[in-house]
Amino acid sequence: MKPDLHGQDRCSRRTGFVLLDVLVSMTILAVAGTALIQCFQASIDAQRRIKSRSQAIYLTQSRILDMEFLYYGMESVRRAQHHGSYRDMGFPDMAWEASVKVDRKRYAHEITVTTLWEQANKTYSYSMTTLVPLPRYDDRLVR
């Protein structure tokens, strides 16, 4: 073997990681780990929002069906406001508001139900509207 410039054999050199190599790799690992944790937290938050939104859709559909049964076949109502909570259904953090008005063009009650809830200091809402026909009486049919 030829001696190196400094008088050492090439084979006798120690190979391995230098402290600087280890520090650089640890820094890269820490940055990647932080990004991964933030992505994981964002996915958990999105899952919670989706779950709350799904519950709100289900509860709004349920309440709108109740309102349809209440107003089906009823004479013309000028305007009505209703409100309440879903505590009886096991959702104490969610509330609902409903408005009923008469749509003369369609000859129906227009019922709008809005479900409200708070999550992470923000208020969210989901609304749904339906039409319930007004009763029509034909004088020719009634004798």
PDB file of C-alpha atoms in Angstrom:
ATOM      1  CA  MET A   1       0.000   0.000   0.000  1.00  0.00           C
ATOM      2  CA  LYS A   2       1.125   3.462  -0.724  1.00  0.00           C
ATOM      3  CA  PRO A   3       1.393   5.783   2.207  1.00  0.00           C
ATOM      4  CA  ASP A   4      -0.954   8.741   2.212  1.00  0.00           C
ATOM      5  CA  LEU A   5       0.267  12.295   2.150  1.00  0.00           C
ATOM      6  CA  HIS A   6       0.138  12.386   5.916  1.00  0.00           C
ATOM      7  CA  GLY A   7       1.976   9.132   6.272  1.00  0.00           C
ATOM      8  CA  GLN A   8      -1.053   6.878   6.965  1.00  0.00           C
ATOM      9  CA  ASP A   9      -2.160   3.865   5.059  1.00  0.00           C
ATOM     10  CA  ARG A  10      -5.471   4.139   3.269  1.00  0.00           C
ATOM     11  CA  CYS A  11      -6.714   0.971   4.924  1.00  0.00           C
ATOM     12  CA  SER A  12      -5.925   2.147   8.421  1.00  0.00           C
ATOM     13  CA  ARG A  13      -8.260   5.175   8.116  1.00  0.00           C
ATOM     14  CA  ARG A  14     -11.377   4.945  10.205  1.00  0.00           C
ATOM     15  CA  THR A  15     -14.618   5.168   8.269  1.00  0.00           C
ATOM     16  CA  GLY A  16     -17.882   6.226   9.868  1.00  0.00           C
ATOM     17  CA  PHE A  17     -20.150   9.147  10.580  1.00  0.00           C
ATOM     18  CA  VAL A  18     -18.806  12.448  11.705  1.00  0.00           C
ATOM     19  CA  LEU A  19     -20.662  14.342  14.428  1.00  0.00           C
ATOM     20  CA  LEU A  20     -21.753  16.907  11.866  1.00  0.00           C
ATOM     21  CA  ASP A  21     -23.366  14.169   9.748  1.00  0.00           C
ATOM     22  CA  VAL A  22     -25.351  12.961  12.741  1.00  0.00           C
ATOM     23  CA  LEU A  23     -26.496  16.491  13.649  1.00  0.00           C
ATOM     24  CA  VAL A  24     -27.660  17.211  10.088  1.00  0.00           C
ATOM     25  CA  SER A  25     -29.602  13.949   9.898  1.00  0.00           C
ATOM     26  CA  MET A  26     -31.212  14.606  13.316  1.00  0.00           C
ATOM     27  CA  THR A  27     -32.302  18.071  12.158  1.00  0.00           C
ATOM     28  CA  ILE A  28     -33.846  16.666   8.987  1.00  0.00           C
ATOM     29  CA  LEU A  29     -35.624  13.995  11.030  1.00  0.00           C
ATOM     30  CA  ALA A  30     -36.980  16.602  13.467  1.00  0.00           C
ATOM     31  CA  VAL A  31     -38.346  18.800  10.675  1.00  0.00           C
ATOM     32  CA  ALA A  32     -39.970  15.821   8.947  1.00  0.00           C
ATOM     33  CA  GLY A  33     -41.442  14.631  12.261  1.00  0.00           C
ATOM     34  CA  THR A  34     -42.938  18.055  12.976  1.00  0.00           C
ATOM     35  CA  ALA A  35     -44.561  18.170   9.542  1.00  0.00           C
ATOM     36  CA  LEU A  36     -45.940  14.662  10.033  1.00  0.00           C
ATOM     37  CA  ILE A  37     -47.453  15.555  13.427  1.00  0.00           C
ATOM     38  CA  GLN A  38     -49.093  18.669  11.955  1.00  0.00           C
ATOM     39  CA  CYS A  39     -50.612  16.618   9.135  1.00  0.00           C
ATOM     40  CA  PHE A  40     -51.923  14.087  11.645  1.00  0.00           C
ATOM     41  CA  GLN A  41     -53.491  16.830  13.778  1.00  0.00           C
ATOM     42  CA  ALA A  42     -55.119  18.399  10.702  1.00  0.00           C
ATOM     43  CA  SER A  43     -56.632  15.047   9.725  1.00  0.00           C
ATOM     44  CA  ILE A  44     -58.059  14.588  13.238  1.00  0.00           C
ATOM     45  CA  ASP A  45     -59.628  18.069  13.103  1.00  0.00           C
ATOM     46  CA  ALA A  46     -61.116  17.355   9.663  1.00  0.00           C
ATOM     47  CA  GLN A  47     -62.558  14.073  10.931  1.00  0.00           C
ATOM     48  CA  ARG A  48     -64.259  15.890  13.829  1.00  0.00           C
ATOM     49  CA  ARG A  49     -65.750  18.501  11.492  1.00  0.00           C
ATOM     50  CA  ILE A  50     -67.022  15.820   9.124  1.00  0.00           C
ATOM     51  CA  LYS A  51     -68.582  13.883  12.001  1.00  0.00           C
ATOM     52  CA  SER A  52     -70.361  16.998  13.306  1.00  0.00           C
ATOM     53  CA  ARG A  53     -71.557  17.909   9.810  1.00  0.00           C
ATOM     54  CA  SER A  54     -72.922  14.391   9.265  1.00  0.00           C
ATOM     55  CA  GLN A  55     -74.781  14.547  12.571  1.00  0.00           C
ATOM     56  CA  ALA A  56     -76.187  17.966  11.650  1.00  0.00           C
ATOM     57  CA  ILE A  57     -77.435  16.661   8.294  1.00  0.00           C
ATOM     58  CA  TYR A  58     -79.160  13.710   9.958  1.00  0.00           C
ATOM     59  CA  LEU A  59     -80.736  15.889  12.671  1.00  0.00           C
ATOM     60  CA  THR A  60     -81.886  18.548  10.187  1.00  0.00           C
ATOM     61  CA  GLN A  61     -83.541  15.909   8.000  1.00  0.00           C
ATOM     62  CA  SER A  62     -85.264  14.473  11.062  1.00  0.00           C
ATOM     63  CA  ARG A  63     -86.555  17.882  12.182  1.00  0.00           C
ATOM     64  CA  ILE A  64     -87.723  18.829   8.704  1.00  0.00           C
ATOM     65  CA  LEU A  65     -89.774  15.624   8.547  1.00  0.00           C
ATOM     66  CA  ASP A  66     -91.383  16.553  11.869  1.00  0.00           C
ATOM     67  CA  MET A  67     -92.211  19.995  10.501  1.00  0.00           C
ATOM     68  CA  GLU A  68     -93.657  18.508   7.295  1.00  0.00           C
ATOM     69  CA  PHE A  69     -95.999  16.302   9.328  1.00  0.00           C
ATOM     70  CA  LEU A  70     -96.962  19.280  11.477  1.00  0.00           C
ATOM     71  CA  TYR A  71     -97.853  21.532   8.542  1.00  0.00           C
ATOM     72  CA  TYR A  72     -99.190  18.992   6.040  1.00  0.00           C
ATOM     73  CA  GLY A  73    -102.832  19.716   5.315  1.00  0.00           C
ATOM     74  CA  MET A  74    -102.810  22.825   7.491  1.00  0.00           C
ATOM     75  CA  GLU A  75    -104.422  25.995   6.285  1.00  0.00           C
ATOM     76  CA  SER A  76    -102.311  28.954   5.329  1.00  0.00           C
ATOM     77  CA  VAL A  77     -99.993  30.172   8.081  1.00  0.00           C
ATOM     78  CA  ARG A  78     -98.768  33.742   7.746  1.00  0.00           C
ATOM     79  CA  ARG A  79     -95.360  33.245   9.299  1.00  0.00           C
ATOM     80  CA  ALA A  80     -94.075  31.048  12.095  1.00  0.00           C
ATOM     81  CA  GLN A  81     -90.789  30.686  13.928  1.00  0.00           C
ATOM     82  CA  HIS A  82     -89.779  27.612  15.903  1.00  0.00           C
ATOM     83  CA  HIS A  83     -86.607  26.770  17.794  1.00  0.00           C
ATOM     84  CA  GLY A  84     -85.247  24.175  20.165  1.00  0.00           C
ATOM     85  CA  SER A  85     -82.379  21.830  20.893  1.00  0.00           C
ATOM     86  CA  TYR A  86     -81.600  18.227  20.085  1.00  0.00           C
ATOM     87  CA  ARG A  87     -81.033  17.386  23.751  1.00  0.00           C
ATOM     88  CA  ASP A  88     -83.852  14.802  23.660  1.00  0.00           C
ATOM     89  CA  MET A  89     -82.057  13.023  20.801  1.00  0.00           C
ATOM     90  CA  GLY A  90     -78.733  12.908  22.658  1.00  0.00           C
ATOM     91  CA  PHE A  91     -77.063  15.943  21.079  1.00  0.00           C
ATOM     92  CA  PRO A  92     -77.085  18.679  23.741  1.00  0.00           C
ATOM     93  CA  ASP A  93     -74.565  20.865  21.883  1.00  0.00           C
ATOM     94  CA  MET A  94     -76.762  21.266  18.813  1.00  0.00           C
ATOM     95  CA  ALA A  95     -79.772  23.538  18.405  1.00  0.00           C
ATOM     96  CA  TRP A  96     -82.285  24.139  15.631  1.00  0.00           C
ATOM     97  CA  GLU A  97     -84.314  27.003  14.235  1.00  0.00           C
ATOM     98  CA  ALA A  98     -87.195  26.738  11.790  1.00  0.00           C
ATOM     99  CA  SER A  99     -89.117  29.313   9.819  1.00  0.00           C
ATOM    100  CA  VAL A 100     -92.357  28.717   8.000  1.00  0.00           C
ATOM    101  CA  LYS A 101     -93.833  31.030   5.411  1.00  0.00           C
ATOM    102  CA  VAL A 102     -96.403  30.706   2.666  1.00  0.00           C
ATOM    103  CA  ASP A 103     -95.208  30.628  -0.917  1.00  0.00           C
ATOM    104  CA  ARG A 104     -98.249  31.813  -2.880  1.00  0.00           C
ATOM    105  CA  LYS A 105     -96.699  31.076  -6.264  1.00  0.00           C
ATOM    106  CA  ARG A 106     -96.253  27.425  -5.433  1.00  0.00           C
ATOM    107  CA  TYR A 107     -99.285  27.294  -3.139  1.00  0.00           C
ATOM    108  CA  ALA A 108     -97.236  25.683  -0.383  1.00  0.00           C
ATOM    109  CA  HIS A 109     -95.645  26.229   2.996  1.00  0.00           C
ATOM    110  CA  GLU A 110     -91.931  26.864   2.657  1.00  0.00           C
ATOM    111  CA  ILE A 111     -90.196  25.330   5.676  1.00  0.00           C
ATOM    112  CA  THR A 112     -86.538  26.059   6.386  1.00  0.00           C
ATOM    113  CA  VAL A 113     -84.753  24.258   9.211  1.00  0.00           C
ATOM    114  CA  THR A 114     -81.272  25.313  10.327  1.00  0.00           C
ATOM    115  CA  THR A 115     -79.122  23.293  12.709  1.00  0.00           C
ATOM    116  CA  LEU A 116     -76.476  25.212  14.684  1.00  0.00           C
ATOM    117  CA  TRP A 117     -73.505  23.934  16.660  1.00  0.00           C
ATOM    118  CA  GLU A 118     -70.228  25.187  18.066  1.00  0.00           C
ATOM    119  CA  GLN A 119     -66.898  23.529  17.575  1.00  0.00           C
ATOM    120  CA  ALA A 120     -63.476  24.933  18.421  1.00  0.00           C
ATOM    121  CA  ASN A 121     -64.946  28.365  19.266  1.00  0.00           C
ATOM    122  CA  LYS A 122     -66.613  28.642  15.847  1.00  0.00           C
ATOM    123  CA  THR A 123     -70.324  28.450  15.095  1.00  0.00           C
ATOM    124  CA  TYR A 124     -71.366  26.215  12.212  1.00  0.00           C
ATOM    125  CA  SER A 125     -74.763  25.781  10.612  1.00  0.00           C
ATOM    126  CA  TYR A 126     -76.547  23.539   8.140  1.00  0.00           C
ATOM    127  CA  SER A 127     -79.855  24.525   6.493  1.00  0.00           C
ATOM    128  CA  MET A 128     -82.451  22.636   4.522  1.00  0.00           C
ATOM    129  CA  THR A 129     -85.645  23.889   2.858  1.00  0.00           C
ATOM    130  CA  THR A 130     -88.731  21.976   1.755  1.00  0.00           C
ATOM    131  CA  LEU A 131     -92.191  22.750   0.447  1.00  0.00           C
ATOM    132  CA  VAL A 132     -95.407  21.341   1.936  1.00  0.00           C
ATOM    133  CA  PRO A 133     -98.512  21.791  -0.220  1.00  0.00           C
ATOM    134  CA  LEU A 134    -101.415  23.812   1.095  1.00  0.00           C
ATOM    135  CA  PRO A 135    -104.775  22.046   1.045  1.00  0.00           C
ATOM    136  CA  ARG A 136    -106.830  22.829  -2.021  1.00  0.00           C
ATOM    137  CA  TYR A 137    -110.564  22.696  -1.868  1.00  0.00           C
ATOM    138  CA  ASP A 138    -112.617  22.412  -4.986  1.00  0.00           C
ATOM    139  CA  ASP A 139    -116.203  23.562  -4.522  1.00  0.00           C
ATOM    140  CA  ARG A 140    -117.313  21.143  -7.243  1.00  0.00           C
ATOM    141  CA  LEU A 141    -116.128  18.180  -5.166  1.00  0.00           C
ATOM    142  CA  VAL A 142    -117.814  19.298  -1.949  1.00  0.00           C
ATOM    143  CA  ARG A 143    -121.641  19.112  -2.072  1.00  0.00           C
TER     144      ARG A 143
END
